[in-house]
Amino acid sequence: MSDPFVVVGGDAAGLSAASKFARERPDGDVIVYEKGRWISYAHCGTPYYVKGEVEHVTDLLSLSPSEVEDRGIALRRNHEVVAVDTDDRTVTVAHDGDRSVQSYSDLLVATGARAVSDPIDGSSLDGVFTLHGIDAACAIRAVLGEPGTDPVDTSVEAVDRETVERYTAWEPPETVAVVGGGYVGIEMAEAFRAHGLETHVFQRSGHLIPPFGEAAGQRVAEHVREQGVTLHTDCAVEELAGDDRVEAVVHEDGRLAVDLVLVGIGIRPNTELLSGTPVELGESGAVTTDDHGRTTVEGVYAAGDCAETRHAVTGEPAWVPLGLTANRAGRAIGQTVAGTPSPVGDIAGTAVVKAFDMECGRVGLIDHEAAEAAGFDPVSETVTAGSRSGYYPGGDETTVTLTADRDSGRVLGGAISGRDRAAIRIDTLATAIERDTTVAQLERLDLAYAPPFSPVWDPVLVAAKVLN
Ligand code: FAD
């Protein structure tokens, strides 16, 4: 009997791979090791669960353990893979204080990433959270109390009851600081305001959501201020202070008394289990992969937040940890391992975020620095145009930044912000970038028009006209 396909990580990339493999090769064996209790969960929905907009923690789950098993996948929860031996083709698995060794025919490392908070002194104080995973979301929701919906349901098998009960007993907070004005920070500011908390956001640089460019960042800043959030931009947090529990944020302009802190300053790929193996990591610290998700060692693949992927604009390796990237790469690798080589696809860094009622999208390389650093001679324009025909109610100003290469005219990137379906418009630019479209070609795209949806000239077309 041949060794199984072993997958490390039971979420987006790992389960996509295992499911595709099991479908393509019903006679093959696949084992998924997941170190936690949760599987097949939506990180992306956790801010909305904390907010109370998503009522139950179980709403964030896609497949149950039994549904995974029904697909022909051997699922091992609470099993942590602690070492890989690529010569022997084995993994060492820790479970319940025991260790065992499992051979593999092919191995997929789909271990994701973890939130970073250690650069901030005091981040280990009680009452300081990061949001990465369902346990963290349950803990924060428990601290906040009930926003008019069910509190954390501790009858759910995988809920960490002890932690939830401890935080439920806390006095509900009144003032919260969010350290980091990236997309998780802004989504969480919205969640905290929904619970009526005095909410402060600290951002070291001058504008919010930096990957979305300056114009989008400015619109989001104006909007979140209108929603009652106090912004501290250009303001570095020096430390979080308190005895056992956090009491204050010490920043370069002073000190703010707080009851709760959410640190959203970034994530780091989980690649420790590959240390000591010849599997190479890229500059980002994530695993180097080729166009089929293969690492530098035969039979070992990597996908999702722990892996680099080729960037659609630069052609260089890039680490852009996002949901579709993980699902898509996992699925392709499952198919490849099953016997039909399937490319994982390039990434363009297409991302969208909702900040209260404001929506933003971004794709590719959107500002001069990024484009120049990648060796282009960029030219950019930012335009503001209506989202619907002027006479039709419900429209909003839509801000589009378009960046192109001066010589070739090739579209390199773009960002879109506004309150009326602005985010989804980014998919037009994502498609253009995937096809190496020039600004002139973009301007001639036959986009849809009817007054409730768009003006005759969609804001993306207006930006292309101005830049061309
Ligand atoms: P994960 O989903 O993190 O899964 C990795 C799994 O591996 C984990 O379950 C972990 O426990 C397990 N594991 C790790 N090490 C081991 C080990 N040694 N042994 C066994 N198991 C192990 N992306 C978007 O595109 N859009 C969004 O709106 C969006 N919102 C987000 C909001 C938040 C708050 C967060 C945290 C992320 C968000 N993302 C979003 C990112 C998206 O969720 C990730 O890109 C995606 O989940 C990555 O999937 P993955 O399978 O690579 O990693």
XYZ file of C-alpha atoms and ligand atoms in Angstrom:
521
model
C 0.000 0.000 0.000
C 1.362 3.436 -0.888
C 1.775 6.163 1.725
C -0.955 8.776 2.040
C -1.012 12.383 0.902
C -0.432 14.237 4.183
C -1.824 17.729 4.685
C -0.782 19.954 7.592
C -3.483 22.502 8.440
C -7.244 22.023 8.445
C -8.550 25.255 7.018
C -8.733 27.022 3.675
C -5.686 25.732 1.807
C -5.410 22.367 3.565
C -9.016 21.278 3.276
C -9.346 22.576 -0.296
C -6.407 20.372 -1.252
C -7.632 17.335 0.658
C -11.173 17.664 -0.730
C -10.003 17.998 -4.328
C -7.608 15.076 -3.933
C -10.317 12.875 -2.388
C -12.748 13.734 -5.201
C -10.213 13.044 -7.948
C -8.738 9.944 -6.346
C -11.443 8.121 -4.364
C -9.050 5.175 -4.074
C -6.219 7.314 -2.600
C -5.521 8.094 1.063
C -5.340 11.598 2.451
C -4.773 12.590 6.086
C -5.281 16.131 7.402
C -3.546 17.083 10.653
C -4.946 20.147 12.413
C -3.365 21.288 15.632
C -6.482 23.020 16.920
C -10.089 21.997 17.504
C -11.567 24.213 14.795
C -11.489 23.265 11.151
C -12.921 24.819 7.992
C -13.597 28.196 9.605
C -13.798 31.709 8.192
C -11.185 34.038 9.664
C -12.657 36.689 7.378
C -16.000 36.603 9.173
C -14.581 36.962 12.687
C -14.790 40.793 12.860
C -18.493 40.521 11.990
C -18.991 37.869 14.653
C -17.339 40.129 17.226
C -19.549 42.948 15.993
C -22.646 40.823 16.473
C -23.713 41.000 12.832
C -22.940 37.278 12.527
C -24.904 35.809 15.383
C -23.429 32.406 16.164
C -19.849 31.217 16.086
C -21.031 28.149 14.200
C -22.134 30.442 11.348
C -18.418 30.878 10.612
C -17.865 27.191 9.999
C -18.137 25.665 6.589
C -17.568 21.900 6.890
C -18.104 19.879 10.060
C -15.575 17.186 10.995
C -18.036 14.474 9.942
C -18.615 16.151 6.564
C -14.864 16.148 6.038
C -14.677 12.447 6.930
C -17.613 11.765 4.568
C -15.458 13.127 1.766
C -13.006 10.291 2.370
C -10.509 12.423 4.276
C -8.910 11.106 7.472
C -9.141 14.127 9.775
C -6.952 14.357 12.882
C -7.846 17.358 15.024
C -5.706 18.359 18.020
C -2.734 16.845 16.190
C 0.234 19.141 15.701
C 2.888 18.313 13.144
C 6.108 19.237 14.907
C 8.772 18.044 12.481
C 9.270 17.064 8.864
C 11.927 14.707 7.534
C 12.095 15.196 3.793
C 14.716 12.431 3.314
C 12.578 9.760 4.982
C 9.352 11.405 3.797
C 7.839 11.417 7.269
C 6.218 13.873 9.635
C 6.283 13.728 13.444
C 2.912 14.348 15.019
C 2.242 15.409 18.619
C -1.103 14.476 20.164
C -2.191 14.208 23.785
C 1.402 14.113 25.044
C 2.413 11.360 22.598
C 4.455 11.535 19.433
C 4.080 9.372 16.355
C 5.680 9.250 12.940
C 3.649 9.210 9.727
C 5.058 8.524 6.255
C 3.816 10.509 3.287
C 3.853 10.126 -0.473
C 3.298 13.864 -0.910
C 3.136 16.539 1.771
C 1.254 19.836 1.758
C 2.238 22.467 4.293
C -0.848 24.646 4.766
C -0.106 25.992 8.230
C -1.260 29.563 7.639
C 0.090 32.495 9.612
C -0.250 33.981 13.060
C -0.886 37.488 14.302
C 2.119 39.455 15.448
C 2.001 41.541 18.613
C 5.427 41.013 20.195
C 7.016 44.184 18.756
C 4.708 46.122 21.103
C 5.888 46.079 24.725
C 3.133 44.992 27.072
C 1.272 42.992 24.451
C 1.156 39.968 26.758
C -0.964 41.831 29.343
C -4.451 40.521 29.951
C -6.997 42.457 27.926
C -4.679 42.758 24.906
C -5.938 40.705 21.992
C -5.086 39.913 18.437
C -7.742 38.603 16.091
C -6.524 35.438 14.452
C -8.779 32.441 14.716
C -12.077 31.485 16.243
C -10.822 31.205 19.831
C -9.655 34.831 19.733
C -12.978 35.956 18.265
C -14.906 34.109 21.000
C -12.730 35.635 23.719
C -13.227 39.200 22.444
C -16.933 38.662 21.955
C -17.157 37.340 25.525
C -15.431 40.438 26.921
C -17.739 42.748 25.015
C -20.896 41.182 26.351
C -24.065 40.949 24.399
C -24.743 43.341 21.516
C -28.389 42.304 21.294
C -27.582 38.850 19.965
C -26.559 35.577 21.571
C -23.368 35.581 23.648
C -20.765 32.925 22.866
C -22.503 29.569 22.901
C -20.354 27.395 25.169
C -22.307 24.280 24.248
C -20.444 24.278 20.914
C -17.983 21.428 21.194
C -14.867 23.298 20.041
C -15.421 26.468 22.109
C -12.748 27.066 24.730
C -15.255 27.278 27.595
C -12.788 28.220 30.288
C -11.548 31.280 28.405
C -15.010 32.361 27.346
C -16.381 32.056 30.888
C -13.449 33.999 32.304
C -13.941 36.885 29.878
C -17.719 36.846 30.197
C -17.218 37.583 33.903
C -15.252 40.763 33.116
C -16.789 44.185 33.504
C -17.708 45.243 29.932
C -15.069 47.673 28.612
C -15.809 51.310 27.820
C -12.676 52.408 25.972
C -10.728 50.373 23.445
C -7.570 51.080 21.492
C -6.880 49.448 18.155
C -3.172 49.421 17.396
C -2.756 49.320 13.621
C -4.966 50.919 10.988
C -4.815 48.082 8.481
C -7.871 46.239 7.291
C -8.298 44.065 10.398
C -7.890 47.123 12.644
C -10.529 49.063 10.743
C -12.975 46.145 10.640
C -12.530 45.771 14.393
C -13.007 49.509 15.001
C -16.392 49.090 13.318
C -17.135 46.104 15.578
C -16.193 48.001 18.744
C -18.293 51.023 17.785
C -21.263 48.687 17.288
C -20.889 47.778 20.960
C -20.888 51.482 21.859
C -17.225 51.607 22.907
C -15.117 54.747 22.785
C -12.743 53.614 20.045
C -9.243 54.901 19.274
C -7.172 53.757 16.314
C -3.398 54.245 16.368
C -1.598 54.200 13.048
C 2.129 54.741 12.816
C 2.052 56.080 9.253
C 0.056 59.017 7.951
C -2.855 57.132 6.429
C -5.028 54.122 7.111
C -5.098 50.851 5.148
C -1.744 51.574 3.449
C -1.998 48.811 0.797
C -5.098 50.588 -0.567
C -3.173 53.788 -1.341
C -3.443 57.309 -0.073
C -6.730 58.377 -1.659
C -8.642 55.398 -0.254
C -6.901 55.825 3.099
C -8.006 59.449 3.294
C -11.616 58.644 2.459
C -11.669 55.897 5.077
C -10.128 58.242 7.652
C -12.801 60.902 7.050
C -15.535 58.310 7.212
C -14.401 56.512 10.374
C -14.050 59.863 12.140
C -17.661 60.610 11.204
C -18.547 57.293 12.833
C -17.070 58.466 16.139
C -13.656 56.787 15.963
C -10.724 58.848 17.254
C -7.794 58.475 14.882
C -4.195 58.904 15.969
C -2.279 58.856 12.690
C 1.484 59.431 12.449
C 1.498 58.193 16.027
C 3.588 55.237 17.164
C 2.492 53.242 20.184
C 5.449 52.914 22.552
C 4.036 50.410 25.013
C 0.921 48.992 26.586
C 0.944 49.616 30.317
C -0.719 47.928 33.280
C 0.012 45.464 36.069
C -1.687 42.244 35.019
C -4.409 43.786 32.928
C -3.876 46.503 30.341
C -4.683 49.988 31.634
C -3.161 52.404 29.142
C -1.653 52.920 25.733
C 1.555 54.900 25.956
C 2.180 56.631 22.642
C 4.543 59.266 21.357
C 2.053 62.064 22.081
C 0.909 60.931 25.536
C -1.006 58.255 27.381
C -4.565 56.998 26.897
C -6.424 55.065 29.591
C -8.092 51.989 28.037
C -9.931 48.843 29.136
C -9.107 46.747 26.101
C -6.566 46.709 23.266
C -6.699 45.018 19.887
C -3.326 44.729 18.176
C -3.602 44.440 14.400
C -0.096 45.162 13.158
C 0.380 42.212 10.839
C 0.948 38.493 10.597
C 3.883 36.129 10.199
C 3.884 32.855 8.224
C 3.925 29.608 10.252
C 6.957 27.853 8.824
C 8.796 26.705 11.951
C 8.088 23.045 11.321
C 10.249 23.277 8.185
C 13.309 24.549 10.002
C 16.147 22.093 9.615
C 14.723 20.832 6.308
C 16.055 21.850 2.886
C 12.697 23.482 2.032
C 13.584 27.074 1.131
C 11.867 30.149 2.457
C 11.610 33.400 0.515
C 12.500 36.914 1.654
C 9.135 37.276 3.349
C 9.786 34.223 5.515
C 7.036 32.318 3.703
C 7.782 29.149 1.724
C 9.152 29.522 -1.795
C 6.871 27.765 -4.285
C 6.697 27.345 -8.041
C 3.709 27.726 -10.347
C 2.293 24.391 -9.131
C 2.785 25.111 -5.418
C 5.864 22.847 -5.277
C 8.538 23.808 -2.782
C 12.246 23.363 -3.442
C 12.007 19.755 -2.189
C 10.401 17.059 -4.274
C 7.033 15.849 -2.963
C 6.587 18.836 -0.625
C 4.032 21.526 -1.489
C 3.014 24.703 0.332
C -0.096 26.859 -0.029
C -1.994 29.697 1.585
C -0.731 32.162 4.167
C 2.502 30.221 4.744
C 3.568 30.362 1.070
C 4.793 32.845 -1.501
C 3.212 32.917 -4.945
C 4.207 34.596 -8.213
C 2.888 38.123 -8.557
C 0.841 38.773 -11.694
C 2.404 42.204 -12.329
C 6.029 41.781 -11.311
C 6.408 38.078 -12.077
C 8.388 37.900 -8.816
C 7.583 35.893 -5.689
C 5.188 37.720 -3.391
C 3.572 37.023 -0.056
C -0.017 38.227 -0.119
C -1.945 36.191 2.450
C -5.589 36.190 1.359
C -8.520 33.799 1.341
C -8.972 33.073 -2.361
C -5.216 32.646 -2.807
C -5.278 29.905 -0.146
C -8.383 28.102 -1.416
C -7.318 28.274 -5.056
C -3.768 27.065 -4.457
C -4.965 24.269 -2.179
C -7.450 23.042 -4.744
C -4.864 23.115 -7.545
C -2.332 21.210 -5.427
C -4.952 18.596 -4.544
C -5.532 18.068 -8.243
C -1.817 17.960 -9.036
C -1.113 15.400 -6.319
C -4.061 13.365 -7.579
C -2.319 13.119 -10.956
C -3.451 16.075 -13.081
C -0.896 18.892 -12.867
C -2.752 22.129 -12.263
C -1.165 25.595 -11.847
C -2.001 27.526 -8.702
C -2.340 30.811 -10.624
C -0.622 34.139 -10.112
C -1.768 36.614 -7.518
C -2.441 40.299 -8.067
C -3.094 41.141 -4.417
C -6.741 41.839 -5.121
C -8.363 42.820 -1.831
C -11.495 44.557 -0.598
C -12.421 46.008 2.764
C -15.507 47.515 4.344
C -14.995 50.345 6.824
C -18.439 51.085 8.271
C -20.305 52.259 5.119
C -17.169 52.884 3.082
C -15.875 50.233 0.701
C -12.406 49.994 -0.783
C -10.755 47.704 -3.281
C -7.154 47.436 -4.407
C -5.173 45.393 -6.901
C -1.634 45.214 -8.262
C 0.867 48.017 -7.640
C -0.963 51.184 -6.858
C 1.416 53.851 -5.925
C 4.548 55.261 -7.353
C 6.833 53.798 -4.726
C 5.589 50.250 -5.198
C 5.662 50.455 -8.972
C 9.065 52.122 -9.072
C 10.492 49.589 -6.638
C 9.336 46.862 -8.993
C 11.286 48.464 -11.861
C 8.484 50.264 -13.688
C 8.277 53.892 -14.775
C 4.839 54.523 -13.326
C 2.235 57.151 -13.991
C -0.848 57.493 -11.772
C -4.095 59.445 -11.755
C -6.786 59.694 -9.117
C -10.289 60.674 -10.259
C -13.629 60.998 -8.525
C -16.775 60.097 -10.464
C -20.378 59.243 -9.668
C -21.302 55.638 -8.961
C -24.708 55.971 -10.706
C -26.326 58.378 -13.142
C -26.431 61.760 -11.396
C -30.253 61.899 -11.417
C -30.668 58.422 -9.931
C -30.851 58.305 -6.112
C -28.443 56.387 -3.926
C -25.189 57.169 -5.715
C -21.922 58.258 -4.135
C -18.643 59.713 -5.265
C -16.309 56.919 -6.295
C -12.586 57.574 -6.105
C -10.404 55.624 -8.504
C -6.619 55.601 -8.534
C -5.119 53.993 -11.613
C -1.415 53.282 -12.046
C 0.147 52.303 -15.369
C 3.573 51.890 -16.887
C 4.438 55.087 -18.793
C 6.103 53.396 -21.782
C 3.937 50.369 -22.400
C 0.680 51.772 -21.050
C 0.164 48.501 -19.193
C -2.178 48.785 -16.216
C -0.136 48.011 -13.086
C -2.704 48.514 -10.388
C -5.595 50.447 -8.996
C -7.644 51.299 -5.953
C -11.311 52.223 -5.689
C -13.236 53.667 -2.742
C -16.754 54.902 -2.126
C -19.991 53.990 -0.434
C -21.943 52.607 -3.367
C -20.619 49.222 -4.528
C -17.125 50.620 -4.942
C -15.289 47.538 -3.745
C -16.669 45.079 -6.265
C -15.625 47.376 -9.150
C -12.030 46.373 -8.396
C -12.705 43.065 -10.152
C -12.727 44.910 -13.492
C -9.184 46.071 -12.799
C -8.139 42.655 -11.475
C -9.285 41.108 -14.761
C -7.508 43.819 -16.755
C -4.266 43.169 -14.891
C -4.524 39.422 -15.342
C -4.783 40.060 -19.117
C -1.910 42.604 -19.277
C -4.392 45.192 -20.488
C -3.181 48.674 -21.444
C -4.907 51.853 -20.328
C -6.108 52.397 -23.914
C -7.673 48.937 -23.977
C -9.207 49.500 -20.545
C -10.822 52.697 -21.781
C -12.491 50.755 -24.598
C -13.928 48.015 -22.367
C -17.620 47.450 -22.953
C -18.786 47.836 -19.345
C -22.437 47.740 -18.342
C -24.515 50.876 -17.951
C -27.965 51.557 -16.492
C -28.772 54.484 -14.163
C -29.224 52.432 -10.927
C -25.845 50.739 -11.372
C -23.458 53.075 -13.120
C -23.186 56.288 -15.093
C -22.658 55.870 -18.854
C -18.943 56.074 -18.137
C -18.193 53.762 -15.246
C -15.709 55.353 -12.780
C -13.064 52.853 -13.947
C -13.521 54.052 -17.538
C -13.311 57.685 -16.398
C -9.969 56.950 -14.725
C -8.701 55.230 -17.868
C -9.774 58.209 -20.024
C -7.936 60.639 -17.754
C -4.774 58.516 -17.590
C -4.689 57.646 -21.298
P -5.371 29.281 8.002
O -6.770 29.589 7.628
O -4.761 30.133 9.057
O -5.257 27.745 8.424
C -4.028 27.190 8.813
C -4.336 26.053 9.789
O -3.151 25.326 10.028
C -4.823 26.557 11.143
O -6.065 25.967 11.451
C -3.725 26.130 12.113
O -4.215 25.767 13.382
C -3.138 24.923 11.385
N -1.757 24.640 11.760
C -0.728 25.515 11.847
N 0.415 24.873 12.169
C 0.117 23.557 12.300
C 0.870 22.406 12.626
N 2.176 22.488 12.851
N 0.228 21.231 12.683
C -1.093 21.131 12.420
N -1.871 22.210 12.108
C -1.268 23.404 12.041
N -8.719 37.194 3.404
C -9.462 37.673 2.388
O -9.199 37.337 1.235
N -10.525 38.513 2.616
C -10.865 38.917 3.869
O -11.839 39.679 4.052
C -10.074 38.455 4.966
N -10.366 38.820 6.217
C -9.607 38.335 7.256
C -9.899 38.748 8.547
C -9.135 38.297 9.605
C -9.455 38.755 10.993
C -8.060 37.387 9.372
C -7.227 36.870 10.514
C -7.775 36.949 8.095
C -8.534 37.435 7.016
N -8.258 37.059 5.711
C -9.000 37.558 4.678
C -7.139 36.139 5.396
C -7.641 34.708 5.187
O -8.451 34.328 6.252
C -6.439 33.798 5.062
O -5.719 34.207 3.931
C -6.800 32.324 4.911
O -7.534 31.862 6.013
C -5.521 31.506 4.787
O -5.832 30.153 4.782
P -4.733 29.081 5.193
O -5.376 27.751 5.037
O -3.472 29.351 4.483
O -4.413 29.392 6.732
